[in-house]
PDB file of C-alpha atoms and ligand atoms in Angstrom:
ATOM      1  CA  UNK G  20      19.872 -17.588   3.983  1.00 69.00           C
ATOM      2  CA  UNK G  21      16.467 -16.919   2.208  1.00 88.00           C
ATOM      3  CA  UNK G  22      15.752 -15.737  -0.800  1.00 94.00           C
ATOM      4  CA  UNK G  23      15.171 -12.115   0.418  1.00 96.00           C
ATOM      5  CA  UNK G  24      18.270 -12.861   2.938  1.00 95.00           C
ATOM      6  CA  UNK G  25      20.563  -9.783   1.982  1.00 94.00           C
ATOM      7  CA  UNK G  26      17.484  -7.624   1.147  1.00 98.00           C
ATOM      8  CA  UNK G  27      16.115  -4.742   3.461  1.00 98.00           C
ATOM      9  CA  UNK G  28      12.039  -3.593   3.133  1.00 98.00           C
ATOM     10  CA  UNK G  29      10.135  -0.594   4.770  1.00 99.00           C
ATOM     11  CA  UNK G  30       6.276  -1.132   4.650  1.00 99.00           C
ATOM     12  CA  UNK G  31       3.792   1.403   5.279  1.00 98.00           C
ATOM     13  CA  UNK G  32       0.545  -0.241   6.617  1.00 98.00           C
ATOM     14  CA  UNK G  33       2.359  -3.094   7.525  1.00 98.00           C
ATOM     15  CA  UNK G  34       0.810  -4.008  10.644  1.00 98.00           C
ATOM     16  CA  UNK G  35      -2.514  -5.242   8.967  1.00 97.00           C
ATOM     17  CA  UNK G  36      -4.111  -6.883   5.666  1.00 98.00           C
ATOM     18  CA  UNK G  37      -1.717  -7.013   2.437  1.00 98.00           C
ATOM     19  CA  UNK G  38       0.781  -4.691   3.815  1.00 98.00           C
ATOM     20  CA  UNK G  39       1.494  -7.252   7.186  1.00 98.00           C
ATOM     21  CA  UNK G  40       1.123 -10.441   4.335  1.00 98.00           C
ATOM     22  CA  UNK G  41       4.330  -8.244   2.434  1.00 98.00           C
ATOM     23  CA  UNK G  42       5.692  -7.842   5.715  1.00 98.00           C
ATOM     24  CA  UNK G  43       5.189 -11.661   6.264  1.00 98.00           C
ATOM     25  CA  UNK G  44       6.301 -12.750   2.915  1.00 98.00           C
ATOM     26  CA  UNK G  45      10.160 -10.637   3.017  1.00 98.00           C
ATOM     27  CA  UNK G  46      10.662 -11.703   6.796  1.00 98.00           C
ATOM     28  CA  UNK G  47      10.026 -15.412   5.823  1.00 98.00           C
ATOM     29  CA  UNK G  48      12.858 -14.834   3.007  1.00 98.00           C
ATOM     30  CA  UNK G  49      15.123 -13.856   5.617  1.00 98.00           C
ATOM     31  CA  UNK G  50      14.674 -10.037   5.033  1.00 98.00           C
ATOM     32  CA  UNK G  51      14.845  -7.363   7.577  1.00 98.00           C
ATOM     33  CA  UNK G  52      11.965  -5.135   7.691  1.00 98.00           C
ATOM     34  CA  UNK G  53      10.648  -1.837   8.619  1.00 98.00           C
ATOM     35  CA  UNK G  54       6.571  -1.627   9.267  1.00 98.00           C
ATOM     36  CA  UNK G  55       4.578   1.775  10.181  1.00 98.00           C
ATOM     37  CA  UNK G  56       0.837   2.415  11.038  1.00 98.00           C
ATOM     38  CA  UNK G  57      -1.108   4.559  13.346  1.00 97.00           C
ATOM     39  CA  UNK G  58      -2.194   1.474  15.571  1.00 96.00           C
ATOM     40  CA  UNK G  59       0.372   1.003  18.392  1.00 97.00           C
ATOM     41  CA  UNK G  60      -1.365  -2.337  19.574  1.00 97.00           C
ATOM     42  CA  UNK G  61      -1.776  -3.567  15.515  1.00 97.00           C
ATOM     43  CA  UNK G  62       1.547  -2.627  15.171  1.00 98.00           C
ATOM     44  CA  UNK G  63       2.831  -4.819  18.309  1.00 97.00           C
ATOM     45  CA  UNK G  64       0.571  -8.017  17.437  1.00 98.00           C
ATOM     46  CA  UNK G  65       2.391  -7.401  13.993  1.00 98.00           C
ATOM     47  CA  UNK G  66       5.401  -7.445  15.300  1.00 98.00           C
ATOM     48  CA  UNK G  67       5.181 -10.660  17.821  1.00 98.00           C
ATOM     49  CA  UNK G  68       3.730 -12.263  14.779  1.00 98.00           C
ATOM     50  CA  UNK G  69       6.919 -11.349  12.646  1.00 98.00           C
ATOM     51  CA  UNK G  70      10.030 -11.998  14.994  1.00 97.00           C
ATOM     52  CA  UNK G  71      13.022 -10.358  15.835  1.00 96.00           C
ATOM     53  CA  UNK G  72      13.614  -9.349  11.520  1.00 98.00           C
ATOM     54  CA  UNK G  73      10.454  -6.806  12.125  1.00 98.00           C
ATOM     55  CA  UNK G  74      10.853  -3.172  13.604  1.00 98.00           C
ATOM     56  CA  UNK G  75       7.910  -1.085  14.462  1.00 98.00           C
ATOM     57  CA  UNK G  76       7.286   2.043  14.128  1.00 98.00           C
ATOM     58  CA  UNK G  77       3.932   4.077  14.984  1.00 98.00           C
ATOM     59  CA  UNK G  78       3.270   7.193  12.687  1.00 98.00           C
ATOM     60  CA  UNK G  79       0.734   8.997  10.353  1.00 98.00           C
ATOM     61  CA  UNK G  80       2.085   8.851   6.996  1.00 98.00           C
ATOM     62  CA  UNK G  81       0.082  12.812   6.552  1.00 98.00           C
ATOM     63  CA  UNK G  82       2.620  13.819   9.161  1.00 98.00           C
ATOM     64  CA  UNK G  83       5.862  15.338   7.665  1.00 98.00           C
ATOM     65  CA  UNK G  84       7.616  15.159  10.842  1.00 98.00           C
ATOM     66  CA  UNK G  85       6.467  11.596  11.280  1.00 98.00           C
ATOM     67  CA  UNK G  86       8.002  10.647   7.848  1.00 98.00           C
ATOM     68  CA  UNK G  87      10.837  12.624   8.691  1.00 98.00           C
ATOM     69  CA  UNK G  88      11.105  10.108  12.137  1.00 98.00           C
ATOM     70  CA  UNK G  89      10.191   6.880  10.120  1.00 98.00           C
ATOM     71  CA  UNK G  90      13.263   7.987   7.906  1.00 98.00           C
ATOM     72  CA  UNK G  91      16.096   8.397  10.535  1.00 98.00           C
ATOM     73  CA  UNK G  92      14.412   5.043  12.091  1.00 98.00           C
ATOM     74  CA  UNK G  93      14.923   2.777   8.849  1.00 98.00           C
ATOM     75  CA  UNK G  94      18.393   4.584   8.848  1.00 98.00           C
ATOM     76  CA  UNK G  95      19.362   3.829  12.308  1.00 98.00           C
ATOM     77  CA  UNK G  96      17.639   0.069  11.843  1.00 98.00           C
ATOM     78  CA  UNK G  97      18.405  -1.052   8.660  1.00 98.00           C
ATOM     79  CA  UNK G  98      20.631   1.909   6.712  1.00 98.00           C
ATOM     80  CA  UNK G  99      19.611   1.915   3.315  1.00 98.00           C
ATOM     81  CA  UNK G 100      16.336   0.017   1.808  1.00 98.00           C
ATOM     82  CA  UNK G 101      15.864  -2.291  -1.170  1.00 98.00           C
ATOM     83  CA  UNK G 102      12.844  -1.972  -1.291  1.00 98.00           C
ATOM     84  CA  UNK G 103       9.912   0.367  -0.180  1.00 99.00           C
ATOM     85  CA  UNK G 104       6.184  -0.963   0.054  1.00 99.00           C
ATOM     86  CA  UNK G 105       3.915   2.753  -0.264  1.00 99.00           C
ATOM     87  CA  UNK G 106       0.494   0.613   0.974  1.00 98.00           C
ATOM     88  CA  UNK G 107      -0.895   2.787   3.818  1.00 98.00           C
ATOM     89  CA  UNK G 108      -4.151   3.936   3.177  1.00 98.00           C
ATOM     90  CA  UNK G 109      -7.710   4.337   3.900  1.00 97.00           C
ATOM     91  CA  UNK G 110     -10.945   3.638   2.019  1.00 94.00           C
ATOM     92  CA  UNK G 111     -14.389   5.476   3.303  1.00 94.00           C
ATOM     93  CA  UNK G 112     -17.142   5.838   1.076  1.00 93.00           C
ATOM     94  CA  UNK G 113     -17.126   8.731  -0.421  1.00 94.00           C
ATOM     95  CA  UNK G 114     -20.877   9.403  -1.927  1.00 95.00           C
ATOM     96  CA  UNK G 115     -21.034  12.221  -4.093  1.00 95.00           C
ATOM     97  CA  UNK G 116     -23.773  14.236  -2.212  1.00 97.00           C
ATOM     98  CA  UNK G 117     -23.026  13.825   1.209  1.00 96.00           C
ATOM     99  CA  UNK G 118     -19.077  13.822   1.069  1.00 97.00           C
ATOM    100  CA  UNK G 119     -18.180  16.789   3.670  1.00 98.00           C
ATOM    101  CA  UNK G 120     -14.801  18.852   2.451  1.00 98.00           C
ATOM    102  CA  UNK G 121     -12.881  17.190   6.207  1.00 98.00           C
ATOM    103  CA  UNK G 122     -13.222  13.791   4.743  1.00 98.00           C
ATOM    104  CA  UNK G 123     -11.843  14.912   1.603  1.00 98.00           C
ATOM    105  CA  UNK G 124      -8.696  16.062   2.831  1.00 98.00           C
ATOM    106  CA  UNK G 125      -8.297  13.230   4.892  1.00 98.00           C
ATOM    107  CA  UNK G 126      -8.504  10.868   2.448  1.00 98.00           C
ATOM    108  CA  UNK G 127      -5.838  12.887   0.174  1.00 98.00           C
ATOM    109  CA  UNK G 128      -3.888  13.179   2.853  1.00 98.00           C
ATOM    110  CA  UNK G 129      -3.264   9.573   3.902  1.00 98.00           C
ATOM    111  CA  UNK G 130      -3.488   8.508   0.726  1.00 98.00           C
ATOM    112  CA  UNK G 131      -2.086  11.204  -2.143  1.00 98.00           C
ATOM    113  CA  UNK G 132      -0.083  12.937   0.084  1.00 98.00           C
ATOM    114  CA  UNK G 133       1.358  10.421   2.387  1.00 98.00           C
ATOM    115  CA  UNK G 134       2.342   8.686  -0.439  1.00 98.00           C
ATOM    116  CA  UNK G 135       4.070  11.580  -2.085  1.00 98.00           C
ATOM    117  CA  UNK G 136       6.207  12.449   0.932  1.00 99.00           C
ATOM    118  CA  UNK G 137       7.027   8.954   1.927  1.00 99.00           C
ATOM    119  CA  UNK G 138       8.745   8.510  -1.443  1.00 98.00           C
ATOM    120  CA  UNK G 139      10.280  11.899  -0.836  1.00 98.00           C
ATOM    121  CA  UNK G 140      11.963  11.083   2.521  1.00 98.00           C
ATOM    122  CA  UNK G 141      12.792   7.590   2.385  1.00 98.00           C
ATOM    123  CA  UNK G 142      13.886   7.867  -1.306  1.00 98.00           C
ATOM    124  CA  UNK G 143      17.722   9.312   0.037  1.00 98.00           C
ATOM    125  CA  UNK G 144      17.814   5.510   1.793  1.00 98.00           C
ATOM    126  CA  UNK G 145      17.445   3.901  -1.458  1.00 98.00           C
ATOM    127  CA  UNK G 146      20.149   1.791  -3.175  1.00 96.00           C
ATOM    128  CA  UNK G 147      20.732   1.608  -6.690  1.00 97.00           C
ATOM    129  CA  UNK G 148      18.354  -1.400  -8.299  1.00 97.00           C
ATOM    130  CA  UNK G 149      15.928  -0.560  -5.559  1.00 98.00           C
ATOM    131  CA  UNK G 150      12.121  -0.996  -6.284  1.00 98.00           C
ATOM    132  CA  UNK G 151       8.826   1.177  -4.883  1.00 99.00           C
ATOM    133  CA  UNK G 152       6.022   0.040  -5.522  1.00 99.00           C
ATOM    134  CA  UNK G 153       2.706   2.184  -4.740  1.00 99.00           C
ATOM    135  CA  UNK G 154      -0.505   0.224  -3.881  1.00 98.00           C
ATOM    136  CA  UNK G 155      -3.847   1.557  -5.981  1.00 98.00           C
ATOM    137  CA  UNK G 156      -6.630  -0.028  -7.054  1.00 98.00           C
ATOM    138  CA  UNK G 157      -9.091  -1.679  -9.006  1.00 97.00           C
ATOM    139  CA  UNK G 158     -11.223   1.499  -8.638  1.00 96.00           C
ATOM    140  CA  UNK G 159      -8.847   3.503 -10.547  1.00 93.00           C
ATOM    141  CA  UNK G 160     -10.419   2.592 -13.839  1.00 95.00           C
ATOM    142  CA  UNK G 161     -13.563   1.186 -12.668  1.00 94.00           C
ATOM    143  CA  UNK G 162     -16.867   3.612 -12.017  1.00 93.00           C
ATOM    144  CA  UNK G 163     -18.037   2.179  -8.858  1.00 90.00           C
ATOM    145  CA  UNK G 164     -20.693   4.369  -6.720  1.00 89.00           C
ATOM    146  CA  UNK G 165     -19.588   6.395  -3.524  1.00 92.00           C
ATOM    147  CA  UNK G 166     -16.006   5.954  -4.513  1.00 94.00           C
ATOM    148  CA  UNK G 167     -15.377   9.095  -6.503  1.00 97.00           C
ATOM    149  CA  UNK G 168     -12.638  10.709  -4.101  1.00 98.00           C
ATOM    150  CA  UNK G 169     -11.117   7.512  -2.873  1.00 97.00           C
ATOM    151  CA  UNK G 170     -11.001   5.900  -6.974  1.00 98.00           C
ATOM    152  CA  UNK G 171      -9.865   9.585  -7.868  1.00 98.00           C
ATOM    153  CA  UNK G 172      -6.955   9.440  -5.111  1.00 98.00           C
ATOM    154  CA  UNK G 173      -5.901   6.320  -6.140  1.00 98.00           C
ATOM    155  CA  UNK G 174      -5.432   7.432  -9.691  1.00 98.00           C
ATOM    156  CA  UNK G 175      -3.696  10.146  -8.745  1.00 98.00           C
ATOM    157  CA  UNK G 176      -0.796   7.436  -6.985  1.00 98.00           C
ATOM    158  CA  UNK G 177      -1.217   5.613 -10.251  1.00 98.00           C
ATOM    159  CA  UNK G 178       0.041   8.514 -12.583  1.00 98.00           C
ATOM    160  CA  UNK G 179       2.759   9.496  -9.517  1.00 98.00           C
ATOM    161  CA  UNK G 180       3.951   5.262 -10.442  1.00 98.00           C
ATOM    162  CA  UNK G 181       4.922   6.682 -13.957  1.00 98.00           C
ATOM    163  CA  UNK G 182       6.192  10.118 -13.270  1.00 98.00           C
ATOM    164  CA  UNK G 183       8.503   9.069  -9.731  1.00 98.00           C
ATOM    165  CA  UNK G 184       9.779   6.483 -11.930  1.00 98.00           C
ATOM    166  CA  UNK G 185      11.368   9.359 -14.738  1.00 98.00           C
ATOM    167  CA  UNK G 186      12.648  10.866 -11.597  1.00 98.00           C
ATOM    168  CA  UNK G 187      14.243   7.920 -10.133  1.00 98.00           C
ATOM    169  CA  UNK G 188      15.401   6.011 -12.716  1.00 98.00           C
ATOM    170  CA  UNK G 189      18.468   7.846 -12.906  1.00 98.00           C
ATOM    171  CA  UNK G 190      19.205   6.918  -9.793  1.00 97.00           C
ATOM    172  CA  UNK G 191      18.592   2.865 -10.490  1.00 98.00           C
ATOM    173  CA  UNK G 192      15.558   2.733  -8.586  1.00 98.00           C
ATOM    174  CA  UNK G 193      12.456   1.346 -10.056  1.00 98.00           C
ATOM    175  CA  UNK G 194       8.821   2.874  -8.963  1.00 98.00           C
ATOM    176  CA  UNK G 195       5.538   0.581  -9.722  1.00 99.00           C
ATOM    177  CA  UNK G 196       2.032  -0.118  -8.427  1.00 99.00           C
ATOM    178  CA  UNK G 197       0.596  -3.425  -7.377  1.00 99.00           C
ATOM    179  CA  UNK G 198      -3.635  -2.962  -8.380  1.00 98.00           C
ATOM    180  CA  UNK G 199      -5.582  -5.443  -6.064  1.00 98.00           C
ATOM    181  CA  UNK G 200      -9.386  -5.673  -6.389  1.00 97.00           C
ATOM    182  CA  UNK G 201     -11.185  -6.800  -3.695  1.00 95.00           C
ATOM    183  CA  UNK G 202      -9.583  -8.205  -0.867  1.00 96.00           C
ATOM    184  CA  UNK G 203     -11.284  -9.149   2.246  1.00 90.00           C
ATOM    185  CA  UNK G 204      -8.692  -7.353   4.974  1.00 91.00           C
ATOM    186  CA  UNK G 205     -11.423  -5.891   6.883  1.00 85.00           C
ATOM    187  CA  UNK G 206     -10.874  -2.370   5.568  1.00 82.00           C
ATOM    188  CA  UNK G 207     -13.829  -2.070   4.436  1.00 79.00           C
ATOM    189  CA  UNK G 208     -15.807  -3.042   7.941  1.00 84.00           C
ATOM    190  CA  UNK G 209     -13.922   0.053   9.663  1.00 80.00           C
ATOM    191  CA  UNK G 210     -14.865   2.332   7.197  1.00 79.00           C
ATOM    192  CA  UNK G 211     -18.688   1.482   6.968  1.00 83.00           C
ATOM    193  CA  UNK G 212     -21.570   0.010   8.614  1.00 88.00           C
ATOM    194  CA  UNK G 213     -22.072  -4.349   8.962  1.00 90.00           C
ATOM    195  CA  UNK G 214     -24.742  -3.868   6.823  1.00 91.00           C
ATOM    196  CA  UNK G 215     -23.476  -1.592   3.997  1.00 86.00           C
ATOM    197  CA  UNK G 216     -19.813  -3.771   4.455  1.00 86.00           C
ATOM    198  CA  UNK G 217     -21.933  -6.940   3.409  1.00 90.00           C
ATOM    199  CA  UNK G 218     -23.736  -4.897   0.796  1.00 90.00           C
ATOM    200  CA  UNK G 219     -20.785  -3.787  -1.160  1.00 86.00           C
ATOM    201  CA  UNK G 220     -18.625  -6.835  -0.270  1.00 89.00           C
ATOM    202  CA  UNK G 221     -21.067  -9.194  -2.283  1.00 92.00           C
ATOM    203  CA  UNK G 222     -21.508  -6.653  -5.271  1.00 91.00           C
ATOM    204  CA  UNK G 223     -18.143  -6.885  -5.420  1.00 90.00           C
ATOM    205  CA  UNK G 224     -18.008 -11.103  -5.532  1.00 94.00           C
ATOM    206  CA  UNK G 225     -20.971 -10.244  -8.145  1.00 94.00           C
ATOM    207  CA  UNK G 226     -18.896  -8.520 -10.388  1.00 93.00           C
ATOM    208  CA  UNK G 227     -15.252 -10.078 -10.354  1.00 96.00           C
ATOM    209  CA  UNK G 228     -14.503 -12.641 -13.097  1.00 97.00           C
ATOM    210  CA  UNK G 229     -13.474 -14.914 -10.387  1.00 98.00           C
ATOM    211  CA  UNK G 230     -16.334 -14.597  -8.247  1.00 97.00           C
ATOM    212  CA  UNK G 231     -14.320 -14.386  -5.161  1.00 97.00           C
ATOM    213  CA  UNK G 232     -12.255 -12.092  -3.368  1.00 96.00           C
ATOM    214  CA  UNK G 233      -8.100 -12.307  -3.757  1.00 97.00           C
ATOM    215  CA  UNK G 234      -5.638 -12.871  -0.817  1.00 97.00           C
ATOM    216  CA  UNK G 235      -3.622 -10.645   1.322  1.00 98.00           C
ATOM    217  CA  UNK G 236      -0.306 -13.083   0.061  1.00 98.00           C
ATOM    218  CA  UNK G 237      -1.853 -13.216  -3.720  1.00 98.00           C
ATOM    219  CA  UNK G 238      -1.545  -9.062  -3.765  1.00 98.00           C
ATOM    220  CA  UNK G 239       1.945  -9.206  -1.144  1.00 98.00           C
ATOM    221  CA  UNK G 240       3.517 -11.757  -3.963  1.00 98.00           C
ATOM    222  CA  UNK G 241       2.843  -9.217  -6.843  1.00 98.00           C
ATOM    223  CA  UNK G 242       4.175  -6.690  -4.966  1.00 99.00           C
ATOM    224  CA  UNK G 243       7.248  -8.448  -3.978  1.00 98.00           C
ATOM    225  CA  UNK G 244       7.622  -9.628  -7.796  1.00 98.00           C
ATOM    226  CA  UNK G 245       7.970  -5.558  -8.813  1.00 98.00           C
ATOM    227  CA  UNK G 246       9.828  -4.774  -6.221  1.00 98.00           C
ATOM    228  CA  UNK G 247      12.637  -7.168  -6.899  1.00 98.00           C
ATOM    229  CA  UNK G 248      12.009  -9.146 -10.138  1.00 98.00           C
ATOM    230  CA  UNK G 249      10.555  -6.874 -12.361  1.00 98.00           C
ATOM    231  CA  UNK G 250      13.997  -5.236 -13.175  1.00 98.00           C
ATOM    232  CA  UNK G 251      13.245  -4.011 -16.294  1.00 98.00           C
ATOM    233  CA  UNK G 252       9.531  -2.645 -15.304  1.00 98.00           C
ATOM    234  CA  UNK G 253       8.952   0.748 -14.489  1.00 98.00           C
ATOM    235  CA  UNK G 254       5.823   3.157 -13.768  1.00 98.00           C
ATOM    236  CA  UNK G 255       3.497   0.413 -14.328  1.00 98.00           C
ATOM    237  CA  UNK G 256       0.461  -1.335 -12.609  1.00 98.00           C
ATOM    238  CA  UNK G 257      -0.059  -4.792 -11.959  1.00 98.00           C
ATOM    239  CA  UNK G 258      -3.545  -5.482 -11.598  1.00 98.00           C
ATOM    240  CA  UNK G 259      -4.177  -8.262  -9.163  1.00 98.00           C
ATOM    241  CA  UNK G 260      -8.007  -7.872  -9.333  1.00 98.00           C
ATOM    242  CA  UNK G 261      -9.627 -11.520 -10.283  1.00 98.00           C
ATOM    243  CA  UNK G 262      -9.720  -9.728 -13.470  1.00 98.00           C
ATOM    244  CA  UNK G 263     -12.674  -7.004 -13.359  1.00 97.00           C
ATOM    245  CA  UNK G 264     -10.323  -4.643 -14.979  1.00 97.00           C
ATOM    246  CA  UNK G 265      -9.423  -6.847 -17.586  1.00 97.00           C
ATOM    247  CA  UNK G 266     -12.050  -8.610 -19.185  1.00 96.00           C
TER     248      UNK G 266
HETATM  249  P1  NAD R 310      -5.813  -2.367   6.088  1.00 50.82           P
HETATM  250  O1  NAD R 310      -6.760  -1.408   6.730  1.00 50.82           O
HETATM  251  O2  NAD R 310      -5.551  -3.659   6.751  1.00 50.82           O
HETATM  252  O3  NAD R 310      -4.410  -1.659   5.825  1.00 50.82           O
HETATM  253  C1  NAD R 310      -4.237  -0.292   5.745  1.00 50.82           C
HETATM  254  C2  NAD R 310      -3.076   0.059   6.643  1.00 50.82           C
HETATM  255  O4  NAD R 310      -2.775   1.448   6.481  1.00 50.82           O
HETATM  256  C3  NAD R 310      -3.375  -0.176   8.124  1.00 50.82           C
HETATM  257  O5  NAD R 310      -2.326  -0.925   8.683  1.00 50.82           O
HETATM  258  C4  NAD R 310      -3.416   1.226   8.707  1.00 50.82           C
HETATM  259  O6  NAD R 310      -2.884   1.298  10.024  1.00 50.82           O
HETATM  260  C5  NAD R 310      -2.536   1.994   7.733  1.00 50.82           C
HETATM  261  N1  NAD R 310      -2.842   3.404   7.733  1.00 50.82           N
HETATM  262  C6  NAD R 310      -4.027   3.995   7.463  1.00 50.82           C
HETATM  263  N2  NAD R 310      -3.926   5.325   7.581  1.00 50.82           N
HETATM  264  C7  NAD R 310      -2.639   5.563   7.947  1.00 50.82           C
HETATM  265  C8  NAD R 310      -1.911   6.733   8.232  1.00 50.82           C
HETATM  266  N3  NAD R 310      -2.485   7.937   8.184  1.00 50.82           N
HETATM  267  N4  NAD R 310      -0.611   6.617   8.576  1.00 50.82           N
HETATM  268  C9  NAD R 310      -0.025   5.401   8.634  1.00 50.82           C
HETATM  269  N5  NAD R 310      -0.662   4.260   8.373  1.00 50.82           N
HETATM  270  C10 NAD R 310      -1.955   4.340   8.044  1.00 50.82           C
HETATM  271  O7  NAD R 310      -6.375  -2.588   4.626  1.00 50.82           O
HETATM  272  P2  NAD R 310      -5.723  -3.169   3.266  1.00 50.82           P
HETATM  273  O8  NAD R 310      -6.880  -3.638   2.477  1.00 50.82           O
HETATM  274  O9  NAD R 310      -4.608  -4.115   3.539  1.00 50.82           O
HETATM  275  O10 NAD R 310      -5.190  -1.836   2.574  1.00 50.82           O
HETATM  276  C11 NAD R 310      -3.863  -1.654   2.103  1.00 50.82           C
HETATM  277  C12 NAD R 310      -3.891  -0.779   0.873  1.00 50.82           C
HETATM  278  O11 NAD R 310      -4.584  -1.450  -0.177  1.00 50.82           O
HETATM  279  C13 NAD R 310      -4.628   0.551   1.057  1.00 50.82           C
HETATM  280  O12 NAD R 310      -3.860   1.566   0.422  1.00 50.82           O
HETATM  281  C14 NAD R 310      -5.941   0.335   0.324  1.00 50.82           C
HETATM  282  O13 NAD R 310      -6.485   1.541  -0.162  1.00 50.82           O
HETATM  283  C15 NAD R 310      -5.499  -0.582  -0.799  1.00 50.82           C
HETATM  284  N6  NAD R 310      -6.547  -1.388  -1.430  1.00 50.82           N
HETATM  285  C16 NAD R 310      -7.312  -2.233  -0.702  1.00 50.82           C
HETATM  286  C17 NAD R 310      -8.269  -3.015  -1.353  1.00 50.82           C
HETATM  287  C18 NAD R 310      -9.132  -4.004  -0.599  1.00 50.82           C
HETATM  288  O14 NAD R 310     -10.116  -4.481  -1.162  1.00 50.82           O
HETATM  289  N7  NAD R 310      -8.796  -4.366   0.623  1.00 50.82           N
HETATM  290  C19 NAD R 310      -8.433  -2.915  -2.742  1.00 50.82           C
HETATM  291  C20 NAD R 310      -7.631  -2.018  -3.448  1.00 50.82           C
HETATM  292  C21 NAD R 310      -6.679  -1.261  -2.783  1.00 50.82           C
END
């Protein structure tokens, strides 16, 4: 048995980038795990990629009815979770000028609310000792142009990190974020042109301590690390960001 052998994982975003490198991670421990996305064919190439310890499930974390499907799903499949990765999310530019008030609510509702209600309904499948862990970002504390609603979303998880965990903690369960900076998952190519993509993807190299992006597995192992190890962590953020928040 692995080291996540006895342990049981739900993954929002999980078919793609760091949420599918989490996936990756827990399954190649030996744990059994749950991932969602809108992408049926993402989410099946995930899946072949994982094995038979991988379930699939297509929803839209904005969708209450969805979450309310993903949740009787992890129950029938797995019964209670150890651990639940809240990493679905989107990240359009969001310049101050030309933002329209559509792509405003769609990013707060992937990203703010989804969140919120994923907690809410999967958090009755938690065991004691269990960990959540939210993904933000870098651009929570950073002032980085055409990023004011997405930065401002993810801030708004980062507070939730703190105030989930006073709600949970009675309970034995553990809330946290995981903070990557850049990370080249091809997010950012779906949300803009080639040429802005390039643009902002080598300001970014520019700017980081590190002068490169991170990993898919260097953000997945920080996230497994709160989820499981960090038992006496709660409502905080890891950054995992090269250090461009730090220094
Ligand atoms: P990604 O696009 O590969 O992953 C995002 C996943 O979320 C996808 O699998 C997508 O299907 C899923 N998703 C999007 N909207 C959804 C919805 N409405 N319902 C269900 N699933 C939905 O990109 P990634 O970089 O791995 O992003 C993962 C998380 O990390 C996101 O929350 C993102 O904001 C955050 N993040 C990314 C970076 C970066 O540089 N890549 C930096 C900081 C934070």
């Amino acid at each position: 048995m692995g080291e996540y052998g006895d342990k049981n994982a739900a993954i929002t975003g999980g078919g793609s980038g760091m949420g599918f490198a989490m996936a990756r991670l827990l399954v190649g421990g030996g744990a059994r795990v749950v991932i969602t996305g809108r992408s049926r064919a993402t989410l099946d190439a995930a899946r072949e990629r994982l094995g038979g310890n991988a379930v699939a499930v297509r929803g839209d974390v904005a969708s209450l009815p969805d979450l309310d499907a993903l949740a009787d799903r992890v129950k029938d499949e797995l019964g209670t979770l150890d651990a639940l990765f809240v990493n679905a999310g989107i990240a359009p530019p969001t310049p101050f000028g030309s933002t329209t008030e559509e792509a405003y609510d769609e990013l707060f509702a992937i990203n703010v609310k989804g969140a919120f209600f994923t907690v809410q309904k999967l958090a009755p499948l938690l065991g004691t000792g269990a960990g959540v862990v939210l993904t933000t970002s870098a651009a929570n504390v950073i002032g980085m142009r055409e990023t004011s609603v997405y930065a401002a979303g993810k801030a708004a998880l980062r507070s939730m990190a703190r105030s989930l965990s006073s709600e949970l903690l009675p309970r034995g369960i553990r809330v946290n974020a995981v903070s990557p900076g850049p990370v080249d998952t091809g997010i950012l190519d779906s949300a803009m042109t080639p040429e802005a993509a390039e643009r902002f993807k080598a300001e970014r190299v520019a700017d980081n301590p590190m002068r490169r992006f991170g990993t898919p597995e260097e953000v997945a192992r920080a996230a497994v690390f709160l989820a499981f190890d960090a038992t006496y962590t709660a409502g905080a953020e890891l950054a995992v960001d090269g250090g461009v928040t730090q220094l």
